[in-house]
Coordinates of C-alpha atoms and ligand atoms in Angstrom, one line a residue:
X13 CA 0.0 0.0 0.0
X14 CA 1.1 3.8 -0.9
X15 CA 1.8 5.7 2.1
X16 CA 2.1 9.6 1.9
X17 CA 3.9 12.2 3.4
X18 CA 2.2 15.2 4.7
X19 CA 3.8 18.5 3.1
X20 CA 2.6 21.4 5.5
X21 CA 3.0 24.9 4.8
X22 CA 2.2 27.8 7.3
X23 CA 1.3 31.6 7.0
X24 CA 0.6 33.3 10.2
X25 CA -0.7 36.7 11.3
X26 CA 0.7 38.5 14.3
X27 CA -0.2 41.9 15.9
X28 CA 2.0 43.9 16.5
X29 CA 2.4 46.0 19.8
X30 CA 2.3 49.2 18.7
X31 CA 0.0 51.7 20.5
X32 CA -1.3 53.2 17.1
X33 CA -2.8 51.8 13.8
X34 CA -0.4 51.0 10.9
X35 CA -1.6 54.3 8.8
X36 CA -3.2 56.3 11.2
X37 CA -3.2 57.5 14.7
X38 CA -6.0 55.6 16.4
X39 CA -5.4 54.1 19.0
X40 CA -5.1 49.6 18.8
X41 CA -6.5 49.0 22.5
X42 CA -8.2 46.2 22.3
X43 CA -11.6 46.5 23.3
X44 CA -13.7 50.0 23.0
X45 CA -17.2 51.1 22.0
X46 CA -17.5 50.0 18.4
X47 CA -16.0 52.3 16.1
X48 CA -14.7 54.1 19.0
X49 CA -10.9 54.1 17.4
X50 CA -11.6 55.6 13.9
X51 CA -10.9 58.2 11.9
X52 CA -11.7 58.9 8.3
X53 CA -8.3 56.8 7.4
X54 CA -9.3 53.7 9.0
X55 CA -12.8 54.0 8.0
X56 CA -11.9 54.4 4.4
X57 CA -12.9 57.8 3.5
X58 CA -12.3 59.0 0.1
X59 CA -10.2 61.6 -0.3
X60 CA -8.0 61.1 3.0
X61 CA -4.0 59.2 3.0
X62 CA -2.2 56.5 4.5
X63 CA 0.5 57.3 6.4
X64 CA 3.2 54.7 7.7
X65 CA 3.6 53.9 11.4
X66 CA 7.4 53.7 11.8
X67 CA 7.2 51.6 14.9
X68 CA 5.8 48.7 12.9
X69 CA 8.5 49.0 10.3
X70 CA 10.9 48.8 13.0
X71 CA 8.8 45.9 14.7
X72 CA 8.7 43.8 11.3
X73 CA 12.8 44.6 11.3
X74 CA 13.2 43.1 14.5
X75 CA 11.4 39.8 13.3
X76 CA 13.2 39.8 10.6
X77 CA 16.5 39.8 11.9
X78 CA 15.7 37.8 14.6
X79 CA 14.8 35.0 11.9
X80 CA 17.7 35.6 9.7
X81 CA 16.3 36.8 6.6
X82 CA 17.3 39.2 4.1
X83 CA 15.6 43.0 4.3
X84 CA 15.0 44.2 1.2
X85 CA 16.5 47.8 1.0
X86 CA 13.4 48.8 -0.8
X87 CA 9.7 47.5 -0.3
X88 CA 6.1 48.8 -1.7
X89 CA 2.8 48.2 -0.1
X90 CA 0.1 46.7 -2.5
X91 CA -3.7 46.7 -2.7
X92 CA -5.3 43.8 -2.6
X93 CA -9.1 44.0 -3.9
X94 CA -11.7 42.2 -2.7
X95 CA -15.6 42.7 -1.2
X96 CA -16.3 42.3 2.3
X97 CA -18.2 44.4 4.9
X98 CA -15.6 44.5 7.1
X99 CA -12.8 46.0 4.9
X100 CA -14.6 49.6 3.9
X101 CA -11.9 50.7 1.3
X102 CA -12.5 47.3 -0.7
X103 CA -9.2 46.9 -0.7
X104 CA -6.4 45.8 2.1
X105 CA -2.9 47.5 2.0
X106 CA -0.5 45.0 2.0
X107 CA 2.8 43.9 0.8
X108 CA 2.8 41.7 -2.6
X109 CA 5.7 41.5 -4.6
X110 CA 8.2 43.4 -3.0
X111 CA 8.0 42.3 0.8
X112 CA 10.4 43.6 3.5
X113 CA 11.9 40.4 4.0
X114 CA 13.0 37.1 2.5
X115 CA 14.6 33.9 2.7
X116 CA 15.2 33.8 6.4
X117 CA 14.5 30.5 8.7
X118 CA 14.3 29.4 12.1
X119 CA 14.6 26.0 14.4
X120 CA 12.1 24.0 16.1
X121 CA 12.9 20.8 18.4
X122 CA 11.0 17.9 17.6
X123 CA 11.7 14.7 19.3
X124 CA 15.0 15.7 20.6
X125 CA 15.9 16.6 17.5
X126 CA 17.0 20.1 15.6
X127 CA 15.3 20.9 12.3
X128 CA 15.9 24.0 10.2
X129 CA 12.6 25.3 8.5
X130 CA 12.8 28.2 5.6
X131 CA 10.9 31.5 6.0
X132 CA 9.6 32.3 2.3
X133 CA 9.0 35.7 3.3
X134 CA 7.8 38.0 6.0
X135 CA 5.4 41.3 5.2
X136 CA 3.6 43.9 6.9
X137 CA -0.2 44.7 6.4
X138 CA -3.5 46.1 8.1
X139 CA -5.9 44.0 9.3
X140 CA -9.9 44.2 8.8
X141 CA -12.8 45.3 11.3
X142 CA -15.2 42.7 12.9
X143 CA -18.5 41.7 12.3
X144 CA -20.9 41.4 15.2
X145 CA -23.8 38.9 14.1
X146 CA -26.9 39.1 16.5
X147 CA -28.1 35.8 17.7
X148 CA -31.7 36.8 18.0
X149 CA -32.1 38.8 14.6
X150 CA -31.2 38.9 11.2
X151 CA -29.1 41.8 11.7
X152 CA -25.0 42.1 11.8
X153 CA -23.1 45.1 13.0
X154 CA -19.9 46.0 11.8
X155 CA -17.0 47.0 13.9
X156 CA -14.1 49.1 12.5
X157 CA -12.1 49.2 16.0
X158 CA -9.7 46.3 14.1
X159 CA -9.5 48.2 11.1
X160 CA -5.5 49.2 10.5
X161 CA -4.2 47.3 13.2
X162 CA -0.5 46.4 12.4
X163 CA -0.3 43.1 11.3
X164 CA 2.6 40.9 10.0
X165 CA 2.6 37.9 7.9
X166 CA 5.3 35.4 8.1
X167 CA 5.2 32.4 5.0
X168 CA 7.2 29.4 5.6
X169 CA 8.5 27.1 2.9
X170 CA 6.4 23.4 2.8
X171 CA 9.1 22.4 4.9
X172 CA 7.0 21.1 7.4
X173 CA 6.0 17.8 7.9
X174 CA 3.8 16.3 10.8
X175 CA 1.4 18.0 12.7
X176 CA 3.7 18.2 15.8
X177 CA 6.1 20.1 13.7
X178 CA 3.8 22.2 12.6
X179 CA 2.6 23.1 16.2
X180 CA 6.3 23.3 17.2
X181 CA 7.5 26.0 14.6
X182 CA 4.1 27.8 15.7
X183 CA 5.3 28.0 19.4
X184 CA 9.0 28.4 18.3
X185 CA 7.5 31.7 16.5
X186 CA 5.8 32.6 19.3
X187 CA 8.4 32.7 21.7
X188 CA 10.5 34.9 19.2
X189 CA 7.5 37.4 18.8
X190 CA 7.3 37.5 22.7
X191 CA 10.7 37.2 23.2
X192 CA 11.6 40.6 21.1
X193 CA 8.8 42.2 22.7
X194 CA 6.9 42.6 19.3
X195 CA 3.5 41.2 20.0
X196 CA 1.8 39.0 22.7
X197 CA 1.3 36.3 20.8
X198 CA -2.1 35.1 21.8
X199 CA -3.6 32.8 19.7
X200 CA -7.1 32.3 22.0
X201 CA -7.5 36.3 21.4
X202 CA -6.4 36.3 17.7
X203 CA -3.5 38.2 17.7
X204 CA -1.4 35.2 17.0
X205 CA -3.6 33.4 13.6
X206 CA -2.9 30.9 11.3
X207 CA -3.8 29.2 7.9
X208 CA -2.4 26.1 7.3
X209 CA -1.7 24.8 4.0
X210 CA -1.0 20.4 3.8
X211 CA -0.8 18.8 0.9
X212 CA 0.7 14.6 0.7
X213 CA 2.4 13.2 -1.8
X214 CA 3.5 9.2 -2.2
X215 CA 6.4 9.1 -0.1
X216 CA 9.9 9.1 -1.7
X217 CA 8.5 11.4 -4.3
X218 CA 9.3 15.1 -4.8
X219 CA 6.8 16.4 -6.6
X220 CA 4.4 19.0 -4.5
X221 CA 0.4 17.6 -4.6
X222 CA -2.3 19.5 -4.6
X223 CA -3.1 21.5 -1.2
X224 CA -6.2 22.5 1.0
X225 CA -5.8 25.6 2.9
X226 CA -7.4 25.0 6.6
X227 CA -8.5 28.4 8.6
X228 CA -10.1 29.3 11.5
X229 CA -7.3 28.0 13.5
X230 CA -8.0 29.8 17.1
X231 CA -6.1 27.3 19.4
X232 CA -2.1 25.4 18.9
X233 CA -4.3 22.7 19.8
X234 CA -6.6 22.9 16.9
X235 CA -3.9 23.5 14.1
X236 CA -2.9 20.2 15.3
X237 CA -6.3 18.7 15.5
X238 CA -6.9 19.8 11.5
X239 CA -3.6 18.5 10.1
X240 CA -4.4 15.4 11.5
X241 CA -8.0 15.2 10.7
X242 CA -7.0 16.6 6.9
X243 CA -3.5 14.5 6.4
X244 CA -6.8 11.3 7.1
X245 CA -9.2 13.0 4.4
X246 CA -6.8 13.9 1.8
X247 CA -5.0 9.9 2.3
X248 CA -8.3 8.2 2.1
X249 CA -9.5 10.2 -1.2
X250 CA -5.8 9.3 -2.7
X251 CA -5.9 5.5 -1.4
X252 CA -9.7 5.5 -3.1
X253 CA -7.8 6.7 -6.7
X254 CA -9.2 10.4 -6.4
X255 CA -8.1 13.3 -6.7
X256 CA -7.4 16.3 -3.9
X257 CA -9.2 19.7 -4.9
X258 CA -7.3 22.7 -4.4
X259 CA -9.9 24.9 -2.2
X260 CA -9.6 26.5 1.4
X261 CA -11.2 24.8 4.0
X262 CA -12.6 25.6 7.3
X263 CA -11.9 24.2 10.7
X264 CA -15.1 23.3 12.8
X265 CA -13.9 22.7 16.2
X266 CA -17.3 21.7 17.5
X267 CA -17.2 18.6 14.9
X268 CA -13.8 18.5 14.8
X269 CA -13.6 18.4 10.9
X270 CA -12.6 20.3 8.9
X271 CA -15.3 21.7 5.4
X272 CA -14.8 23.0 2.2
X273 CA -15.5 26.6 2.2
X274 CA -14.8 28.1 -1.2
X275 CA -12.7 27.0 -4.1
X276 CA -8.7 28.6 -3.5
X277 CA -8.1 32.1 -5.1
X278 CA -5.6 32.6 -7.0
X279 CA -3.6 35.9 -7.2
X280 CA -4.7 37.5 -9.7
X281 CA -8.2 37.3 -8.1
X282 CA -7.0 40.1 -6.1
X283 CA -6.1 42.8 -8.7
X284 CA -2.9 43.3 -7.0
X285 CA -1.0 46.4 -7.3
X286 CA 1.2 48.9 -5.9
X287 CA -0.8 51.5 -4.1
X288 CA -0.2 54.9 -5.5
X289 CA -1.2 56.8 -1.8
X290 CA 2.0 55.4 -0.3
X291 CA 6.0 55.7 -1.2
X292 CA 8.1 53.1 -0.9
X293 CA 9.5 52.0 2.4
X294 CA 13.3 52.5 2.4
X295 CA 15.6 50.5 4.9
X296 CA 18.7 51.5 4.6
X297 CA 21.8 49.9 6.6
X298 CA 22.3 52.2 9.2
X299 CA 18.6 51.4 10.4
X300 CA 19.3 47.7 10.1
X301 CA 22.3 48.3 12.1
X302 CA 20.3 50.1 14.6
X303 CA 17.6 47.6 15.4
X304 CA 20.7 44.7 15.3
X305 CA 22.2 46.6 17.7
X306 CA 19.1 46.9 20.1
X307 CA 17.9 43.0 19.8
X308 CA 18.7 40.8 23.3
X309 CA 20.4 37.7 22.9
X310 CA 17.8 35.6 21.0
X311 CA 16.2 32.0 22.1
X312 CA 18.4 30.1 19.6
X313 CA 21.7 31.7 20.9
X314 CA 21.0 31.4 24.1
X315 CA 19.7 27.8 24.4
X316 CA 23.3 27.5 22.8
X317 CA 24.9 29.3 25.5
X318 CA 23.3 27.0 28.1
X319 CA 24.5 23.8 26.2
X320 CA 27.8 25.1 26.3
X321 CA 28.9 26.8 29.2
X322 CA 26.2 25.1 31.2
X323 CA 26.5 21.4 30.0
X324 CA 22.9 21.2 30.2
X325 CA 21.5 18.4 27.3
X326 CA 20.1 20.1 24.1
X327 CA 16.8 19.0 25.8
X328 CA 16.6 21.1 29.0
X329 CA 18.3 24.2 27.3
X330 CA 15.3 24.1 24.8
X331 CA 12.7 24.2 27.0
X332 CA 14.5 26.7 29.5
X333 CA 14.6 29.2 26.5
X334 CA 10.9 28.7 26.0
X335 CA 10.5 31.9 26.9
X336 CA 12.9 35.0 28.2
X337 CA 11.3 35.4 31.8
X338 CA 12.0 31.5 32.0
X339 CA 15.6 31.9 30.6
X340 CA 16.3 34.6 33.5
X341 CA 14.4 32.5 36.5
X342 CA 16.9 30.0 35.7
X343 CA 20.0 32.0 35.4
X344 CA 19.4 33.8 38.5
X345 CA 19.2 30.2 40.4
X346 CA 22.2 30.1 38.8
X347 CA 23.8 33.5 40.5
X348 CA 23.0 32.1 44.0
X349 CA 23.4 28.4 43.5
X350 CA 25.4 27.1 40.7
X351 CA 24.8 23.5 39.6
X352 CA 23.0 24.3 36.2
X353 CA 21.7 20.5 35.9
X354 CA 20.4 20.3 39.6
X355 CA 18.6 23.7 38.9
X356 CA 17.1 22.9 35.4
X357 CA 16.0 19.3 36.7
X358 CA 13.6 21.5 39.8
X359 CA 12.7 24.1 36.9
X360 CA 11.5 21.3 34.6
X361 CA 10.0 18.8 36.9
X362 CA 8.6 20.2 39.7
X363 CA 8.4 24.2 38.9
X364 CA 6.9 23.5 35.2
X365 CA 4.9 20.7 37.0
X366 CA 3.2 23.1 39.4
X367 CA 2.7 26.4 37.0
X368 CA 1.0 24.0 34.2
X369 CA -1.4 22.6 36.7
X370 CA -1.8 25.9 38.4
X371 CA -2.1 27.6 34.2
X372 CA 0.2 30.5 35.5
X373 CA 3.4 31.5 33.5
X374 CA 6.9 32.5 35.5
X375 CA 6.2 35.9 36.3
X376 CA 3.8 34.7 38.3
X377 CA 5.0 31.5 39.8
X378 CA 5.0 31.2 43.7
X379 CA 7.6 30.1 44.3
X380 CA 10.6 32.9 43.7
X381 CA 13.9 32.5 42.7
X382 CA 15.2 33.3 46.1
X383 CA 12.5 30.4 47.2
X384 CA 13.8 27.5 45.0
X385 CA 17.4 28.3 45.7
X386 CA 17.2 28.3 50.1
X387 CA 15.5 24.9 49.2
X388 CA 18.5 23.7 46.7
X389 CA 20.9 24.8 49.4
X390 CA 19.1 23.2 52.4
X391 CA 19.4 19.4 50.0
X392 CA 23.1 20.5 49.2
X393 CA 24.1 20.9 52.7
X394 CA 22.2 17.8 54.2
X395 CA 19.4 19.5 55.6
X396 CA 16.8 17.7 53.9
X397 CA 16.7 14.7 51.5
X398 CA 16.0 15.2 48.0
X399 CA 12.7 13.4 48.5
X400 CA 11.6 15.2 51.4
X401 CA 12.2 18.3 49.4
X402 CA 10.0 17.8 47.2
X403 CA 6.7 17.6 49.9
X404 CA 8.6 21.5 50.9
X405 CA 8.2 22.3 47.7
X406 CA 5.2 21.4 47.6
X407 CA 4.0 22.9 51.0
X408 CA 6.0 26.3 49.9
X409 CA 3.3 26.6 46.9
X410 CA 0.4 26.1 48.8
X411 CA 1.3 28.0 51.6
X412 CA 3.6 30.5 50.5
X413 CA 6.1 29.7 53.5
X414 CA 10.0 29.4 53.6
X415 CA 11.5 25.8 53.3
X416 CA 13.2 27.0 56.1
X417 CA 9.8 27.7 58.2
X418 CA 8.6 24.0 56.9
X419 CA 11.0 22.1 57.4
X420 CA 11.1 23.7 61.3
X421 CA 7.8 23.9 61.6
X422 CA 7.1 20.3 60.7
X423 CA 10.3 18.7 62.0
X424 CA 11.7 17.2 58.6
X425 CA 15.4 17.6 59.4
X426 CA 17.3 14.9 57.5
X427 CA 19.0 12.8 60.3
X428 CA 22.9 12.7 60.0
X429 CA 23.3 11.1 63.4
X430 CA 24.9 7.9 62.9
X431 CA 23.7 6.4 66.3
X432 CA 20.3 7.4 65.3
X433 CA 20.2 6.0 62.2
X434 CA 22.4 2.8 63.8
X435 CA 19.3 2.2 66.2
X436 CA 17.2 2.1 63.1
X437 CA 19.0 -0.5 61.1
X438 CA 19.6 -2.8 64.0
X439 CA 15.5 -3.1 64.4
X440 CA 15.5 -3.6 61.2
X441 CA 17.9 -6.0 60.6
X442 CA 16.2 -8.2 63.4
X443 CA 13.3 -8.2 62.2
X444 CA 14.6 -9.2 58.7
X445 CA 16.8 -12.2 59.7
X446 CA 15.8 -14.5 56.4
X447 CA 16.7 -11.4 54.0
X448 CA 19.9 -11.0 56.3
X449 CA 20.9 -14.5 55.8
X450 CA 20.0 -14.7 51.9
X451 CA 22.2 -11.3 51.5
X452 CA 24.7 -13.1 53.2
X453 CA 24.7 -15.8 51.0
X454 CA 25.3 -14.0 48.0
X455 CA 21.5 -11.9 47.2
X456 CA 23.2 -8.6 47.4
X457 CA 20.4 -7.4 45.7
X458 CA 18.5 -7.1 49.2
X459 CA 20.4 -4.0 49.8
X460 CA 18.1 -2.1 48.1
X461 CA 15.5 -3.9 50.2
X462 CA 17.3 -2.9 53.7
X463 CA 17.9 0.8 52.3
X464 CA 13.8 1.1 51.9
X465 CA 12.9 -0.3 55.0
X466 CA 15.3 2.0 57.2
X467 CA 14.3 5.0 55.2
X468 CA 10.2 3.8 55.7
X469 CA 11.1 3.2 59.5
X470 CA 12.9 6.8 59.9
X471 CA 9.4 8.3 57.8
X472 CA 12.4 9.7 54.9
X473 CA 14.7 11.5 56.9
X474 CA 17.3 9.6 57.5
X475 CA 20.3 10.5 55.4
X476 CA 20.6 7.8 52.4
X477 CA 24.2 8.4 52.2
X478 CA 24.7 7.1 56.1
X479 CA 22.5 4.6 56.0
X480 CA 23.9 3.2 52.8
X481 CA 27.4 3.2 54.6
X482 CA 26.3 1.9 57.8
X483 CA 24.3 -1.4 56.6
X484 CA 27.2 -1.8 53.8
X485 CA 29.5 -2.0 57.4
X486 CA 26.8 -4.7 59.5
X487 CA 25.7 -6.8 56.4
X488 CA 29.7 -7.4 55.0
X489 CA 30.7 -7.9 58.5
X490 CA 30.4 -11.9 57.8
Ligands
ADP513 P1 -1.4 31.8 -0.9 O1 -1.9 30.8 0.0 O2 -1.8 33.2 -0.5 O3 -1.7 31.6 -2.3 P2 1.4 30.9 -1.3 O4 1.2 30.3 -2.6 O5 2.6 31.8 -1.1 O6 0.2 31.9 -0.8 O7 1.5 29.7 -0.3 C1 1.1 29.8 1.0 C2 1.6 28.7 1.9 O8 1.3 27.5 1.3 C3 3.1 28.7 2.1 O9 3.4 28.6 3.5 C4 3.6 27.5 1.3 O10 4.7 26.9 2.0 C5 2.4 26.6 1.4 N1 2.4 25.7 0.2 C6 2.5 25.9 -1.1 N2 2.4 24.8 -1.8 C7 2.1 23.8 -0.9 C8 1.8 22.4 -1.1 N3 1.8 21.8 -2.3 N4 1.5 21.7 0.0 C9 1.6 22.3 1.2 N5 1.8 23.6 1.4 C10 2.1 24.4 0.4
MG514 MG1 -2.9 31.5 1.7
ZN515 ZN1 -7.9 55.7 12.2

């Protein structure tokens, strides 16, 4: 039987954070009485002109750079023709065939393992106002708070191709966008959006098929969700003999299928061309230079840093550099306590562990930096086991306390007195004398057995490291 390989192809749409509309000077705030941030630009007045928003050329720079492509010294903004109620001029200013960046790429981790995808382009554009349909009459409203709201697109080359890689180079993106302080990147709120393009094609082959394009992608969740339910639709119509018609689809989260919704437009169904109200945007190298300058170390350098002067594994450095406020939190264990694996083992089990089941990001983790390290220094020194430390942790998230006043408070001291911990194994070497006399005679497997039952008789706070010495001593005394 033929099996296929899924060629996937991503364009996304992200706001950018600027306080005013691309070509005007409303305001973006989210939110509003409708209409309440327009002016005759935005509302598509005859008769009135664009004028460029600097900060979002600079924003789209930033992007750029920070995914390697190539900014194009000169750039035009097009218009692209088409009806709608929500887009008042009939036409959306874009970017067509002169973008303000191309070629670039970035890298997503998959699987432990690195892969390079290529950015076709990146472009900057406004977006379109809302409509409001009433549920209780056949009436809609339209909004034009949305109209001119900085937007950039990002292509990627059908380099993609699984859904988890798809959902990876999504989040990868993401992080870069929040990371470089462009946008916030919120997919549930849509100013992070996506259309996905998937095609298959016999595997071994190199020919491109023919592709759906999938939209209404509002979750990561659900761009996963559709490539898999569409990579199933397109390989049973090709196993059947058919054929896969080009057309753009629509996700229906509710059914969790995905239906056609028109056949695909091509190009020229937009009447594409350069719009006369607006000169050409010219970057020269001094402004590159500038916004090089000003970028922080990005997630792909420093996840390299971390590999190398941290010796973390590829793994933990990637998902420390998930996001910048993560990256710090770890470096500034780091400052006060500096054993990079020990740190990024409590970041990723237990701290990731607790802010995923609590929904909360870093910023607003309970447990501070200064927090986690007093409890990495009370395991170092002896204090506490590694295992009782855990149960502090926990305690120090629920309650808010000090490990300090925990471990005080609830009398969790590891004990490190050897005639303490003697007293302990002798009761429980009696009361074991058939494992004692099978160790003896060669199980010295049982260790393992004595170890547990000293550390279950002490409640976890004796210290493993004496009671491993002391029975080693008893038990190999013949
Ligand atoms: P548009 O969808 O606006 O016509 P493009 O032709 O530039 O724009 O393609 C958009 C996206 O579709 C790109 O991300 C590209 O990688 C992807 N794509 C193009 N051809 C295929 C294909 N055969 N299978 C899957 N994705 C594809
Ligand atoms: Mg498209
Ligand atoms: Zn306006």
């Amino acid at each position: 039987m033929t099996t296929f390989e899924p060629v996937i192809g991503l364009e996304v749409h992200a706001q950018l954070k600027t306080d005013t509309k691309i070509f005007c000077g409303c305001s973006t705030r989210f939110g509003g009485a409708p209409n309440a941030h327009t002016c005759p630009v935005c509302l598509g007045m005859p008769g009135v002109l664009p004028v460029l928003n600097k900060k979002v050329v600079e924003f789209t720079l930033r992007m750029a750079l920070a995914t390697h492509c190539t900014v194009q010294e000169v750039s035009r903004f097009a218009r692209k023709n088409y009806f709608y109620p929500d887009l008042p001029k009939g036409y959306q200013i874009s970017q067509y065939e002169l973008p303000i960046a191309l070629a670039g790429h970035v890298e997503i981790q998959v699987d432990g393992q690195t892969r390079r995808i290529g950015l076709t382009r990146i472009h900057m554009e406004e977006d379109a106002g809302k409509l409001l349909h009433d549920p209780t009459r056949p009436v809609s409203r339209v909004d034009l708070n949305r109209t001119g709201v900085p937007l950039m697109e990002i292509v990627s080359e059908p380099e993609l191709r699984s859904p988890e890689e798809a959902g990876a180079y999504l989040r990868t993106l993401r992080a870069i966008i929040r990371w470089i302080d462009i946008g916030d990147g919120n997919m549930e709120e849509g100013s992070f959006r996506c259309d996905a393009n998937v095609s298959l094609r016999p595997q071994g082959t190199t020919a491109f098929g023919t592709r759906a394009e999938i939209k209404n992608l509002n979750s990561f969740k659900h761009v996963e969700k559709a490539l898999r339910y569409e990579i199933a639709r397109q390989t049973e119509i090709l196993l059947e003999g058919g054929s896969v018609v080009q057309e753009t689809r629509l996700w229906d989260p509710d059914k969790a299928v995905t239906l056609s919704m028109r056949g695909k437009e091509d190009a020229h169904d937009y009447r594409y061309f350069p719009d006369p109200d607006l000169p050409p945007v010219i970057v020269d190298r001094a402004w590159i230079q500038a916004v090089t300058a000003q970028l922080p170390e990005l997630p792909d350098q420093r996840r390299a840093r971390f590999v190398r002067e941290c010796q973390l594994p590829e793994y933990d450095a990637a998902i420390l550099t998930g996001s910048r406020e993560l990256a710090d939190y770890f470096e500034n264990c780091l400052k006060h306590f500096n054993q990079p694996k020990t740190v990024s083992n409590w970041i990723m089990g237990p701290l990731l562990g607790l802010l995923n089941s609590q929904e909360k990001s870093i910023e607003q983790s309970p447990i501070a930096v200064e927090g986690l390290v007093a409890l990495l220094q009370l395991i170092d020194k002896g204090t506490i086991s590694a295992k009782i430390a855990k149960t502090v942790f926990d305690e120090m998230a629920a309650s808010g306390q000090t490990a300090d006043a925990i471990i005080q408070a609830r009398g969790l001291v590891q004990v490190s007195d050897t005639s303490a911990i003697e007293q302990a194994i002798d009761a429980v070497l009696a009361k074991a004398a058939d494992e004692v006399a099978r160790y003896k005679a060669g199980q010295t497997k049982l260790m393992g057995f004595f170890v547990g039952q000293v550390m279950k008789a002490t409640q976890g706070k004796a210290n493993p490291k004496i009671v491993n010495e002391i029975l080693a001593n008893k038990l190999n005394q013949g």
